[in-house]
Amino acid sequence: MDDSVWSWTQNGIANQFSDSDHGGGGGGSSVGDGERVDGKVESASKNHSEAEKRRRDRINSHLSTLRKLVCSPEKMDKARLLGMVIEQVKQLNSETKELSKVLTIPTHLDEVIIDLDLNTMEPNSDVFIRASVCCEDRAELFSEIKHALKSLRLTVVQADMTSLGGRIVCNFILCVTNNNTNKEEITTLKESLKLLLGRIVASSSSWTMSSHYRIKSKRQRFFCSPNYDTGRS
Amino acid sequence: MDDSVWSWTQNGIANQFSDSDHGGGGGGSSVGDGERVDGKVESASKNHSEAEKRRRDRINSHLSTLRKLVCSPEKMDKARLLGMVIEQVKQLNSETKELSKVLTIPTHLDEVIIDLDLNTMEPNSDVFIRASVCCEDRAELFSEIKHALKSLRLTVVQADMTSLGGRIVCNFILCVTNNNTNKEEITTLKESLKLLLGRIVASSSSWTMSSHYRIKSKRQRFFCSPNYDTGRS
DNA sequence: TACCGCACGTGGGCTA
DNA sequence: TAGCCCACGTGCGGTA
């Protein structure tokens, strides 16, 4: 419960420049031959020792930075700290992967993706379908998609849309409202959905590109603005 | 250009269990007193030595994991590796922060946030408004919001929506279509928008909560499913 | 007491 | 050659 124990962790890097053998193990250098020591090798040894200290300091400095970065409490092993860093990196990796899956940036390719995991289907349980649409942006797009989903009795559980440079990508999580659906019906539904969305995408492509939604540096500035914060953490 | 140089990096952890002094510095233990060594202290020293080796192996094992995790090439310093890890963590942190700004998770608090940066306004340039709505989810919500935006002549440039547990959060980037707008008009527009969205949120709260969109473990499984991938990288 | 984690200085392997 | 990086064993300070 005494923090002074770990003082070397904090001060060791900066303050331990008192040169000589403050505690080291191999300090005696084990000269068993009993010959006179040459001044040259002595200075070499000193250089070596100092260089090695600089190397240790370099590593420990990075370790210290990492400790602050992962909000690790003091009194934590090097090993445990590194383990914590590993967990942090893994979690951040999967997090960004998940987020960028949901929030994609529209590409220049028209496409409709329907994703349905039949394996996790359970009787008398809701069925979810994931749909992604990427096409030219236009005013009637949302209402057409909405109409198509309504005609197939699909409910929008989650929707993410991103438009950039006149292109738009919409990701939907859809819920099949008709409760008694077997796998065959779901497969048919999937095909119908793909067909309808495909038509919408095709009719979007035939449009002449409007100049309304070009990439504007202003919008970029808006996103990067420090004011651009919701207040939620 | 010879990889054997770095073989200790790969093999050192696993294969260096040949016990004795393979190269170490302090191996001589510097017994300058010339007395007989006690068996007890000798075994203690050996224990210490082995424990220290285990500790080193533990750290190096984590370092090796980290090296794979950040796709660091072999032939990289411990120090440089740690520096790379630091950069990686910093980048991932800012990345997830940016992403979660755009794609928020609905809270239990009703709120309407209008964000408008008047400072970046330029004459004869489009004006963008950021609007965030968090409230109870219900079927008519989208059409009501759409109607409100239309009545104010606002165009939806970008929209992100996330529903979870019967709550929904919608983030919009809106474009003011009326070109000749001065700051006073924009401020009035901002107030009107806040008023209209506030009414929609209030009417959502008065609804009795439907049980349709409770948190379902199935949905969670759907998101985490390995099949849940768009094909875009 | 025994154990643990650390910094230390060293020898060895390798590169420029 | 000098310089770099590493694993090694050790003394020390602190905990259980």
Short mmCIF file of C-alpha atoms (C1' of nucleotides) in Angstrom, two decimals:
data_model
loop_
_atom_site.label_atom_id
_atom_site.label_comp_id
_atom_site.label_asym_id
_atom_site.label_seq_id
_atom_site.Cartn_x
_atom_site.Cartn_y
_atom_site.Cartn_z
CA MET A 1 0.00 0.00 0.00
CA ASP A 2 3.09 2.21 -0.11
CA ASP A 3 3.65 3.90 -3.42
CA SER A 4 7.30 4.55 -2.77
CA VAL A 5 7.89 0.96 -3.69
CA TRP A 6 7.25 1.79 -7.30
CA SER A 7 9.15 5.01 -7.33
CA TRP A 8 11.74 3.61 -9.69
CA THR A 9 9.02 3.12 -12.21
CA GLN A 10 8.42 6.82 -12.31
CA ASN A 11 11.76 8.29 -11.42
CA GLY A 12 14.11 5.66 -12.68
CA ILE A 13 14.04 6.89 -16.22
CA ALA A 14 14.71 10.51 -15.44
CA ASN A 15 16.61 10.60 -12.19
CA GLN A 16 18.92 7.63 -12.20
CA PHE A 17 21.80 9.36 -13.84
CA SER A 18 24.02 8.93 -10.84
CA ASP A 19 26.73 7.18 -12.79
CA SER A 20 28.36 4.39 -10.86
CA ASP A 21 27.35 1.02 -9.50
CA HIS A 22 24.22 1.93 -7.59
CA GLY A 23 23.13 -1.61 -7.30
CA GLY A 24 23.87 -3.57 -10.43
CA GLY A 25 24.75 -7.23 -10.35
CA GLY A 26 27.59 -7.70 -12.78
CA GLY A 27 29.41 -4.66 -11.47
CA GLY A 28 32.45 -6.60 -10.32
CA SER A 29 33.23 -7.61 -13.90
CA SER A 30 34.71 -10.87 -12.56
CA VAL A 31 38.33 -10.32 -13.51
CA GLY A 32 39.53 -13.71 -12.45
CA ASP A 33 42.79 -13.56 -14.40
CA GLY A 34 44.24 -10.98 -12.08
CA GLU A 35 45.99 -8.99 -14.83
CA ARG A 36 46.20 -5.21 -14.89
CA VAL A 37 43.25 -3.64 -16.57
CA ASP A 38 43.97 -1.67 -19.70
CA GLY A 39 42.59 1.90 -19.77
CA LYS A 40 41.28 1.26 -23.22
CA VAL A 41 39.08 -1.68 -22.34
CA GLU A 42 37.93 0.15 -19.26
CA SER A 43 36.66 3.08 -21.28
CA ALA A 44 35.12 0.65 -23.73
CA SER A 45 33.34 -1.04 -20.91
CA LYS A 46 32.07 2.28 -19.64
CA ASN A 47 30.83 3.20 -23.09
CA HIS A 48 29.11 -0.10 -23.35
CA SER A 49 27.48 0.32 -19.99
CA GLU A 50 26.22 3.78 -20.78
CA ALA A 51 24.93 2.77 -24.18
CA GLU A 52 23.08 -0.08 -22.61
CA LYS A 53 21.53 2.30 -20.11
CA ARG A 54 20.37 4.53 -22.92
CA ARG A 55 18.80 1.55 -24.60
CA ARG A 56 16.99 0.54 -21.42
CA ASP A 57 15.78 4.09 -20.95
CA ARG A 58 14.48 4.17 -24.50
CA ILE A 59 12.45 1.03 -23.97
CA ASN A 60 11.20 2.07 -20.56
CA SER A 61 10.20 5.46 -21.87
CA HIS A 62 8.00 3.81 -24.46
CA LEU A 63 6.65 1.51 -21.79
CA SER A 64 5.79 4.55 -19.69
CA THR A 65 3.99 6.18 -22.61
CA LEU A 66 2.06 2.99 -23.17
CA ARG A 67 1.14 2.86 -19.51
CA LYS A 68 -0.47 6.29 -19.73
CA LEU A 69 -2.10 5.42 -23.03
CA VAL A 70 -3.96 2.38 -21.76
CA CYS A 71 -4.83 4.08 -18.47
CA SER A 72 -2.99 1.38 -16.59
CA PRO A 73 -2.75 2.00 -12.87
CA GLU A 74 0.69 2.36 -11.39
CA LYS A 75 1.94 -0.68 -9.53
CA MET A 76 1.61 -2.87 -12.60
CA ASP A 77 4.15 -5.30 -13.96
CA LYS A 78 5.86 -4.76 -17.27
CA ALA A 79 4.49 -8.13 -18.28
CA ARG A 80 0.98 -7.37 -17.14
CA LEU A 81 1.15 -3.95 -18.74
CA LEU A 82 2.07 -5.53 -22.05
CA GLY A 83 -0.74 -8.02 -21.64
CA MET A 84 -3.11 -5.12 -21.06
CA VAL A 85 -1.81 -3.39 -24.17
CA ILE A 86 -2.39 -6.55 -26.16
CA GLU A 87 -6.00 -6.74 -24.97
CA GLN A 88 -6.49 -3.06 -25.71
CA VAL A 89 -5.17 -3.37 -29.25
CA LYS A 90 -7.28 -6.47 -29.91
CA GLN A 91 -10.40 -4.78 -28.62
CA LEU A 92 -9.78 -1.57 -30.55
CA ASN A 93 -9.14 -3.58 -33.70
CA SER A 94 -12.42 -5.45 -33.47
CA GLU A 95 -14.23 -2.28 -32.46
CA THR A 96 -13.13 -0.27 -35.46
CA LYS A 97 -13.79 -3.27 -37.66
CA GLU A 98 -17.37 -3.52 -36.39
CA LEU A 99 -17.94 0.20 -36.67
CA SER A 100 -16.56 0.51 -40.16
CA LYS A 101 -18.72 -2.43 -41.19
CA VAL A 102 -21.83 -0.52 -40.20
CA LEU A 103 -20.62 2.85 -41.35
CA THR A 104 -19.11 2.32 -44.77
CA ILE A 105 -18.08 4.89 -47.28
CA PRO A 106 -19.83 4.68 -50.65
CA THR A 107 -17.76 3.30 -53.47
CA HIS A 108 -18.06 4.04 -57.17
CA LEU A 109 -19.55 0.60 -57.80
CA ASP A 110 -23.28 -0.02 -57.80
CA GLU A 111 -24.12 -2.98 -55.62
CA VAL A 112 -26.78 -4.68 -53.59
CA ILE A 113 -25.77 -7.06 -50.82
CA ILE A 114 -28.25 -9.19 -48.94
CA ASP A 115 -26.90 -11.00 -45.93
CA LEU A 116 -28.93 -13.64 -44.17
CA ASP A 117 -27.70 -16.20 -41.70
CA LEU A 118 -30.08 -19.13 -41.97
CA ASN A 119 -28.07 -21.14 -39.47
CA THR A 120 -29.01 -19.02 -36.52
CA MET A 121 -32.70 -19.15 -37.38
CA GLU A 122 -34.85 -20.46 -34.59
CA PRO A 123 -38.52 -21.40 -34.68
CA ASN A 124 -40.92 -18.69 -33.52
CA SER A 125 -38.11 -16.18 -33.37
CA ASP A 126 -37.60 -13.00 -35.33
CA VAL A 127 -35.56 -13.25 -38.50
CA PHE A 128 -33.11 -10.49 -39.35
CA ILE A 129 -31.79 -9.62 -42.78
CA ARG A 130 -28.93 -7.31 -43.50
CA ALA A 131 -29.16 -5.29 -46.71
CA SER A 132 -26.60 -2.93 -48.19
CA VAL A 133 -27.22 -0.66 -51.16
CA CYS A 134 -24.64 1.48 -52.88
CA CYS A 135 -25.64 3.69 -55.79
CA GLU A 136 -26.02 7.24 -57.11
CA ASP A 137 -27.75 9.54 -54.69
CA ARG A 138 -31.09 11.07 -55.63
CA ALA A 139 -34.09 12.55 -53.91
CA GLU A 140 -36.58 9.71 -54.42
CA LEU A 141 -34.19 6.99 -53.28
CA PHE A 142 -35.36 6.71 -49.69
CA SER A 143 -39.06 6.66 -50.51
CA GLU A 144 -38.52 4.00 -53.18
CA ILE A 145 -36.54 1.81 -50.82
CA LYS A 146 -39.10 2.37 -48.11
CA HIS A 147 -41.86 1.33 -50.50
CA ALA A 148 -39.97 -1.76 -51.56
CA LEU A 149 -39.39 -2.84 -47.95
CA LYS A 150 -43.02 -2.19 -47.09
CA SER A 151 -44.22 -4.33 -49.98
CA LEU A 152 -42.14 -7.20 -48.62
CA ARG A 153 -43.38 -6.62 -45.07
CA LEU A 154 -39.90 -5.86 -43.79
CA THR A 155 -39.34 -3.60 -40.80
CA VAL A 156 -36.27 -1.41 -40.54
CA VAL A 157 -34.55 -2.14 -37.26
CA GLN A 158 -31.42 -0.18 -37.97
CA ALA A 159 -30.34 2.06 -40.81
CA ASP A 160 -27.05 3.75 -41.55
CA MET A 161 -26.64 5.99 -44.57
CA THR A 162 -23.63 7.86 -45.80
CA SER A 163 -23.52 10.03 -48.88
CA LEU A 164 -20.31 11.36 -50.33
CA GLY A 165 -19.60 12.95 -53.68
CA GLY A 166 -23.01 12.24 -55.10
CA ARG A 167 -22.84 8.56 -54.14
CA ILE A 168 -24.68 6.97 -51.26
CA VAL A 169 -24.43 3.75 -49.29
CA CYS A 170 -27.32 2.53 -47.14
CA ASN A 171 -27.03 -0.33 -44.67
CA PHE A 172 -30.19 -1.76 -43.22
CA ILE A 173 -30.96 -4.30 -40.59
CA LEU A 174 -34.41 -5.62 -41.51
CA CYS A 175 -36.80 -7.67 -39.46
CA VAL A 176 -39.18 -10.15 -41.07
CA THR A 177 -42.51 -9.30 -39.48
CA ASN A 178 -44.40 -12.36 -40.71
CA ASN A 179 -43.77 -14.72 -37.84
CA ASN A 180 -44.41 -18.11 -39.39
CA THR A 181 -41.71 -18.23 -42.01
CA ASN A 182 -39.79 -21.30 -43.00
CA LYS A 183 -36.43 -21.32 -44.70
CA GLU A 184 -37.87 -21.63 -48.19
CA GLU A 185 -40.05 -18.56 -47.72
CA ILE A 186 -37.14 -16.62 -46.33
CA THR A 187 -34.98 -17.56 -49.29
CA THR A 188 -37.70 -16.41 -51.69
CA LEU A 189 -38.02 -13.20 -49.70
CA LYS A 190 -34.29 -12.66 -49.96
CA GLU A 191 -34.38 -13.05 -53.72
CA SER A 192 -37.35 -10.66 -54.04
CA LEU A 193 -35.56 -8.08 -51.93
CA LYS A 194 -32.45 -8.35 -54.03
CA LEU A 195 -34.50 -7.94 -57.19
CA LEU A 196 -36.38 -4.86 -55.99
CA LEU A 197 -33.31 -3.12 -54.60
CA GLY A 198 -31.42 -3.99 -57.77
CA ARG A 199 -34.05 -2.17 -59.84
CA ILE A 200 -33.80 0.90 -57.63
CA VAL A 201 -30.03 0.92 -57.94
CA ALA A 202 -30.26 0.53 -61.71
CA SER A 203 -32.69 3.41 -62.06
CA SER A 204 -30.38 5.55 -59.94
CA SER A 205 -27.50 4.93 -62.30
CA SER A 206 -29.51 6.15 -65.29
CA TRP A 207 -29.85 9.52 -63.67
CA THR A 208 -27.57 12.29 -64.80
CA MET A 209 -25.39 13.18 -61.91
CA SER A 210 -26.54 16.25 -60.08
CA SER A 211 -23.93 18.72 -58.95
CA HIS A 212 -25.66 19.34 -55.68
CA TYR A 213 -23.76 16.83 -53.58
CA ARG A 214 -20.20 17.13 -54.74
CA ILE A 215 -17.48 16.74 -52.16
CA LYS A 216 -17.15 20.09 -50.52
CA SER A 217 -14.17 21.02 -48.41
CA LYS A 218 -16.63 22.84 -46.23
CA ARG A 219 -18.34 19.62 -45.27
CA GLN A 220 -15.01 18.12 -44.41
CA ARG A 221 -14.30 21.10 -42.22
CA PHE A 222 -17.65 20.64 -40.60
CA PHE A 223 -16.87 17.06 -39.66
CA CYS A 224 -13.45 17.89 -38.35
CA SER A 225 -14.65 20.93 -36.43
CA PRO A 226 -14.11 20.77 -32.66
CA ASN A 227 -17.71 21.93 -32.31
CA TYR A 228 -18.80 18.73 -33.93
CA ASP A 229 -19.61 16.91 -30.74
CA THR A 230 -22.86 15.60 -29.41
CA GLY A 231 -22.19 15.98 -25.73
CA ARG A 232 -22.63 12.29 -25.25
CA SER A 233 -19.35 10.69 -24.29
CA MET B 1 20.07 -9.49 -44.98
CA ASP B 2 20.64 -12.71 -43.07
CA ASP B 3 17.76 -13.73 -40.89
CA SER B 4 19.86 -15.95 -38.66
CA VAL B 5 20.92 -12.79 -36.92
CA TRP B 6 17.49 -12.44 -35.45
CA SER B 7 16.98 -16.06 -34.65
CA TRP B 8 16.99 -15.37 -30.93
CA THR B 9 13.93 -13.28 -31.43
CA GLN B 10 12.04 -16.31 -32.61
CA ASN B 11 13.74 -19.19 -30.93
CA GLY B 12 15.18 -17.61 -27.86
CA ILE B 13 11.95 -17.83 -25.96
CA ALA B 14 11.32 -21.48 -26.60
CA ASN B 15 14.67 -23.12 -27.15
CA GLN B 16 17.07 -21.44 -24.79
CA PHE B 17 16.53 -23.81 -21.94
CA SER B 18 20.07 -25.07 -22.01
CA ASP B 19 20.71 -24.25 -18.39
CA SER B 20 24.17 -22.93 -17.79
CA ASP B 21 26.05 -19.79 -18.67
CA HIS B 22 25.55 -19.62 -22.38
CA GLY B 23 26.70 -16.06 -22.56
CA GLY B 24 25.56 -14.08 -19.57
CA GLY B 25 27.60 -11.34 -18.03
CA GLY B 26 27.32 -11.71 -14.30
CA GLY B 27 27.72 -15.46 -14.39
CA GLY B 28 30.92 -15.50 -12.36
CA SER B 29 29.06 -14.13 -9.34
CA SER B 30 32.29 -12.35 -8.37
CA VAL B 31 33.11 -14.30 -5.23
CA GLY B 32 36.06 -12.20 -4.26
CA ASP B 33 36.18 -13.44 -0.66
CA GLY B 34 37.52 -16.82 -1.67
CA GLU B 35 35.41 -18.69 0.88
CA ARG B 36 33.59 -21.95 0.23
CA VAL B 37 30.18 -21.36 -1.21
CA ASP B 38 27.26 -22.56 0.81
CA GLY B 39 24.93 -25.00 -0.98
CA LYS B 40 21.97 -23.06 0.23
CA VAL B 41 22.88 -19.76 -1.32
CA GLU B 42 23.93 -21.54 -4.50
CA SER B 43 20.50 -23.07 -4.91
CA ALA B 44 18.91 -19.75 -4.07
CA SER B 45 20.96 -18.10 -6.75
CA LYS B 46 19.94 -20.75 -9.24
CA ASN B 47 16.29 -20.27 -8.34
CA HIS B 48 16.62 -16.56 -8.77
CA SER B 49 18.30 -16.98 -12.10
CA GLU B 50 15.61 -19.30 -13.38
CA ALA B 51 12.82 -17.09 -12.11
CA GLU B 52 14.40 -14.16 -13.84
CA LYS B 53 14.53 -16.13 -17.04
CA ARG B 54 10.86 -16.95 -16.71
CA ARG B 55 10.11 -13.29 -16.24
CA ARG B 56 12.09 -12.35 -19.32
CA ASP B 57 10.32 -15.03 -21.31
CA ARG B 58 6.97 -13.74 -20.13
CA ILE B 59 7.75 -10.22 -21.30
CA ASN B 60 9.25 -11.37 -24.57
CA SER B 61 6.28 -13.58 -25.25
CA HIS B 62 3.97 -10.61 -24.96
CA LEU B 63 6.32 -8.59 -27.12
CA SER B 64 6.14 -11.31 -29.73
CA THR B 65 2.35 -11.28 -29.62
CA LEU B 66 2.38 -7.54 -30.00
CA ARG B 67 4.73 -7.85 -32.95
CA LYS B 68 2.26 -10.06 -34.78
CA LEU B 69 -0.64 -7.85 -33.77
CA VAL B 70 0.74 -4.66 -35.27
CA CYS B 71 2.02 -6.51 -38.35
CA SER B 72 5.53 -5.44 -37.54
CA PRO B 73 8.17 -6.98 -39.77
CA GLU B 74 10.77 -9.16 -38.15
CA LYS B 75 14.14 -7.50 -37.66
CA MET B 76 12.68 -4.72 -35.56
CA ASP B 77 13.97 -3.40 -32.29
CA LYS B 78 12.09 -3.83 -29.07
CA ALA B 79 12.16 -0.05 -28.75
CA ARG B 80 10.97 0.57 -32.28
CA LEU B 81 8.33 -2.12 -31.90
CA LEU B 82 6.99 -0.40 -28.80
CA GLY B 83 7.04 2.91 -30.62
CA MET B 84 5.02 1.32 -33.40
CA VAL B 85 2.55 -0.06 -30.87
CA ILE B 86 2.16 3.39 -29.37
CA GLU B 87 1.37 4.88 -32.77
CA GLN B 88 -1.06 2.06 -33.49
CA VAL B 89 -2.93 2.56 -30.23
CA LYS B 90 -3.09 6.33 -30.70
CA GLN B 91 -4.43 5.94 -34.22
CA LEU B 92 -6.99 3.33 -33.23
CA ASN B 93 -8.13 5.50 -30.34
CA SER B 94 -8.77 8.54 -32.53
CA GLU B 95 -10.34 6.34 -35.19
CA THR B 96 -12.92 4.80 -32.88
CA LYS B 97 -13.53 8.20 -31.35
CA GLU B 98 -14.32 9.67 -34.75
CA LEU B 99 -16.48 6.75 -35.75
CA SER B 100 -18.48 6.67 -32.52
CA LYS B 101 -19.09 10.41 -32.91
CA VAL B 102 -20.96 9.76 -36.12
CA LEU B 103 -22.53 6.49 -35.04
CA THR B 104 -23.77 6.97 -31.52
CA ILE B 105 -25.74 4.59 -29.42
CA PRO B 106 -29.12 5.84 -28.19
CA THR B 107 -29.29 6.82 -24.55
CA HIS B 108 -32.31 6.77 -22.26
CA LEU B 109 -32.54 10.58 -22.35
CA ASP B 110 -34.69 12.42 -24.85
CA GLU B 111 -32.73 15.13 -26.54
CA VAL B 112 -32.45 17.32 -29.60
CA ILE B 113 -29.11 18.80 -30.51
CA ILE B 114 -28.66 21.35 -33.26
CA ASP B 115 -25.12 22.14 -34.20
CA LEU B 116 -24.30 25.02 -36.49
CA ASP B 117 -20.94 26.65 -36.99
CA LEU B 118 -21.66 30.21 -38.05
CA ASN B 119 -17.98 31.07 -38.14
CA THR B 120 -17.23 28.96 -41.16
CA MET B 121 -20.11 30.44 -43.12
CA GLU B 122 -19.08 31.95 -46.39
CA PRO B 123 -21.18 34.10 -48.73
CA ASN B 124 -22.81 32.23 -51.62
CA SER B 125 -21.78 28.93 -50.12
CA ASP B 126 -23.95 26.09 -48.85
CA VAL B 127 -24.73 26.08 -45.15
CA PHE B 128 -24.70 22.80 -43.24
CA ILE B 129 -26.50 22.05 -40.01
CA ARG B 130 -25.95 19.05 -37.82
CA ALA B 131 -28.99 17.71 -36.01
CA SER B 132 -29.18 14.88 -33.51
CA VAL B 133 -32.39 13.37 -32.19
CA CYS B 134 -32.67 10.76 -29.46
CA CYS B 135 -36.08 9.45 -28.41
CA GLU B 136 -38.40 6.46 -28.24
CA ASP B 137 -38.58 4.52 -31.47
CA ARG B 138 -41.90 4.35 -33.33
CA ALA B 139 -43.11 3.75 -36.84
CA GLU B 140 -44.10 7.28 -37.84
CA LEU B 141 -40.89 8.86 -36.59
CA PHE B 142 -39.05 8.99 -39.89
CA SER B 143 -41.95 10.40 -41.88
CA GLU B 144 -42.57 13.08 -39.26
CA ILE B 145 -38.94 14.11 -39.24
CA LYS B 146 -38.92 14.07 -43.01
CA HIS B 147 -41.96 16.31 -43.09
CA ALA B 148 -40.45 18.73 -40.61
CA LEU B 149 -37.22 19.01 -42.60
CA LYS B 150 -39.16 19.51 -45.81
CA SER B 151 -41.22 22.31 -44.28
CA LEU B 152 -37.97 24.09 -43.41
CA ARG B 153 -36.52 23.46 -46.88
CA LEU B 154 -33.67 21.41 -45.44
CA THR B 155 -32.00 18.69 -47.48
CA VAL B 156 -30.59 15.57 -45.85
CA VAL B 157 -26.98 15.22 -46.88
CA GLN B 158 -26.10 12.45 -44.46
CA ALA B 159 -28.11 10.40 -42.01
CA ASP B 160 -27.06 7.82 -39.41
CA MET B 161 -29.67 6.02 -37.36
CA THR B 162 -29.25 3.46 -34.65
CA SER B 163 -32.02 1.82 -32.71
CA LEU B 164 -31.43 -0.28 -29.66
CA GLY B 165 -33.82 -1.50 -27.00
CA GLY B 166 -36.75 0.52 -28.28
CA ARG B 167 -34.76 3.73 -28.32
CA ILE B 168 -33.40 5.42 -31.42
CA VAL B 169 -30.81 8.05 -32.18
CA CYS B 170 -30.72 9.84 -35.51
CA ASN B 171 -27.88 12.06 -36.65
CA PHE B 172 -28.44 14.26 -39.68
CA ILE B 173 -26.26 16.52 -41.71
CA LEU B 174 -28.65 19.02 -43.28
CA CYS B 175 -28.08 21.45 -46.11
CA VAL B 176 -29.88 24.79 -46.29
CA THR B 177 -31.19 24.92 -49.84
CA ASN B 178 -32.20 28.56 -49.82
CA ASN B 179 -29.03 30.16 -51.10
CA ASN B 180 -29.39 33.75 -49.98
CA THR B 181 -29.47 33.33 -46.24
CA ASN B 182 -27.88 35.67 -43.79
CA LYS B 183 -26.91 34.81 -40.25
CA GLU B 184 -30.15 36.06 -38.75
CA GLU B 185 -32.24 33.86 -41.02
CA ILE B 186 -30.06 30.87 -40.25
CA THR B 187 -30.42 31.44 -36.54
CA THR B 188 -34.20 31.62 -36.88
CA LEU B 189 -34.11 28.47 -38.95
CA LYS B 190 -32.07 26.75 -36.26
CA GLU B 191 -34.63 27.67 -33.60
CA SER B 192 -37.53 26.50 -35.77
CA LEU B 193 -35.79 23.20 -36.39
CA LYS B 194 -35.17 22.70 -32.70
CA LEU B 195 -38.80 23.46 -31.95
CA LEU B 196 -40.20 21.05 -34.53
CA LEU B 197 -37.86 18.21 -33.62
CA GLY B 198 -38.57 18.82 -29.96
CA ARG B 199 -42.26 18.31 -30.57
CA ILE B 200 -41.60 15.05 -32.39
CA VAL B 201 -39.43 13.80 -29.56
CA ALA B 202 -42.06 14.79 -26.99
CA SER B 203 -44.80 12.95 -28.84
CA SER B 204 -42.57 9.90 -29.03
CA SER B 205 -42.14 9.82 -25.29
CA SER B 206 -45.89 9.82 -24.72
CA TRP B 207 -46.16 6.55 -26.55
CA THR B 208 -46.44 3.38 -24.55
CA MET B 209 -43.34 1.40 -25.16
CA SER B 210 -43.86 -1.37 -27.64
CA SER B 211 -42.22 -4.69 -26.93
CA HIS B 212 -41.31 -5.19 -30.57
CA TYR B 213 -37.85 -3.79 -30.44
CA ARG B 214 -36.47 -5.04 -27.16
CA ILE B 215 -32.84 -5.99 -27.04
CA LYS B 216 -32.65 -9.46 -28.42
CA SER B 217 -29.64 -11.64 -27.97
CA LYS B 218 -30.26 -12.82 -31.48
CA ARG B 219 -29.60 -9.38 -32.88
CA GLN B 220 -26.38 -9.24 -30.97
CA ARG B 221 -25.43 -12.57 -32.41
CA PHE B 222 -26.30 -11.27 -35.85
CA PHE B 223 -23.92 -8.35 -35.50
CA CYS B 224 -21.14 -10.50 -34.19
CA SER B 225 -21.63 -13.22 -36.77
CA PRO B 226 -18.63 -13.88 -39.00
CA ASN B 227 -21.04 -13.88 -41.95
CA TYR B 228 -21.84 -10.29 -41.16
CA ASP B 229 -19.55 -8.79 -43.75
CA THR B 230 -20.21 -6.58 -46.73
CA GLY B 231 -17.38 -7.67 -48.93
CA ARG B 232 -16.01 -4.18 -48.92
CA SER B 233 -12.85 -3.95 -46.96
"C1'" DT C 1 11.83 -16.31 5.72
"C1'" DA C 2 11.13 -16.86 0.73
"C1'" DC C 3 9.55 -14.66 -3.36
"C1'" DC C 4 9.02 -11.09 -6.97
"C1'" DG C 5 10.16 -7.32 -10.09
"C1'" DC C 6 13.52 -4.14 -11.41
"C1'" DA C 7 18.02 -1.85 -13.13
"C1'" DC C 8 22.43 -2.93 -13.70
"C1'" DG C 9 26.85 -4.29 -16.23
"C1'" DT C 10 28.47 -7.82 -18.84
"C1'" DG C 11 29.77 -11.28 -23.02
"C1'" DG C 12 28.33 -12.62 -27.42
"C1'" DG C 13 26.47 -12.20 -32.03
"C1'" DC C 14 25.87 -9.37 -35.66
"C1'" DT C 15 26.24 -5.01 -39.05
"C1'" DA C 16 28.38 -0.98 -41.16
"C1'" DT D 1 37.10 -1.39 -35.76
"C1'" DA D 2 33.07 0.74 -33.35
"C1'" DG D 3 28.31 0.36 -32.65
"C1'" DC D 4 24.00 -1.93 -31.87
"C1'" DC D 5 20.91 -5.30 -29.79
"C1'" DC D 6 20.18 -9.08 -27.03
"C1'" DA D 7 20.02 -12.64 -22.95
"C1'" DC D 8 22.15 -13.40 -18.92
"C1'" DG D 9 22.92 -13.52 -13.74
"C1'" DT D 10 23.18 -10.61 -9.95
"C1'" DG D 11 22.16 -7.05 -5.83
"C1'" DC D 12 18.58 -4.44 -4.11
"C1'" DG D 13 14.13 -3.00 -2.46
"C1'" DG D 14 9.67 -4.42 -1.39
"C1'" DT D 15 5.66 -7.80 -0.50
"C1'" DA D 16 3.41 -11.97 1.58
#
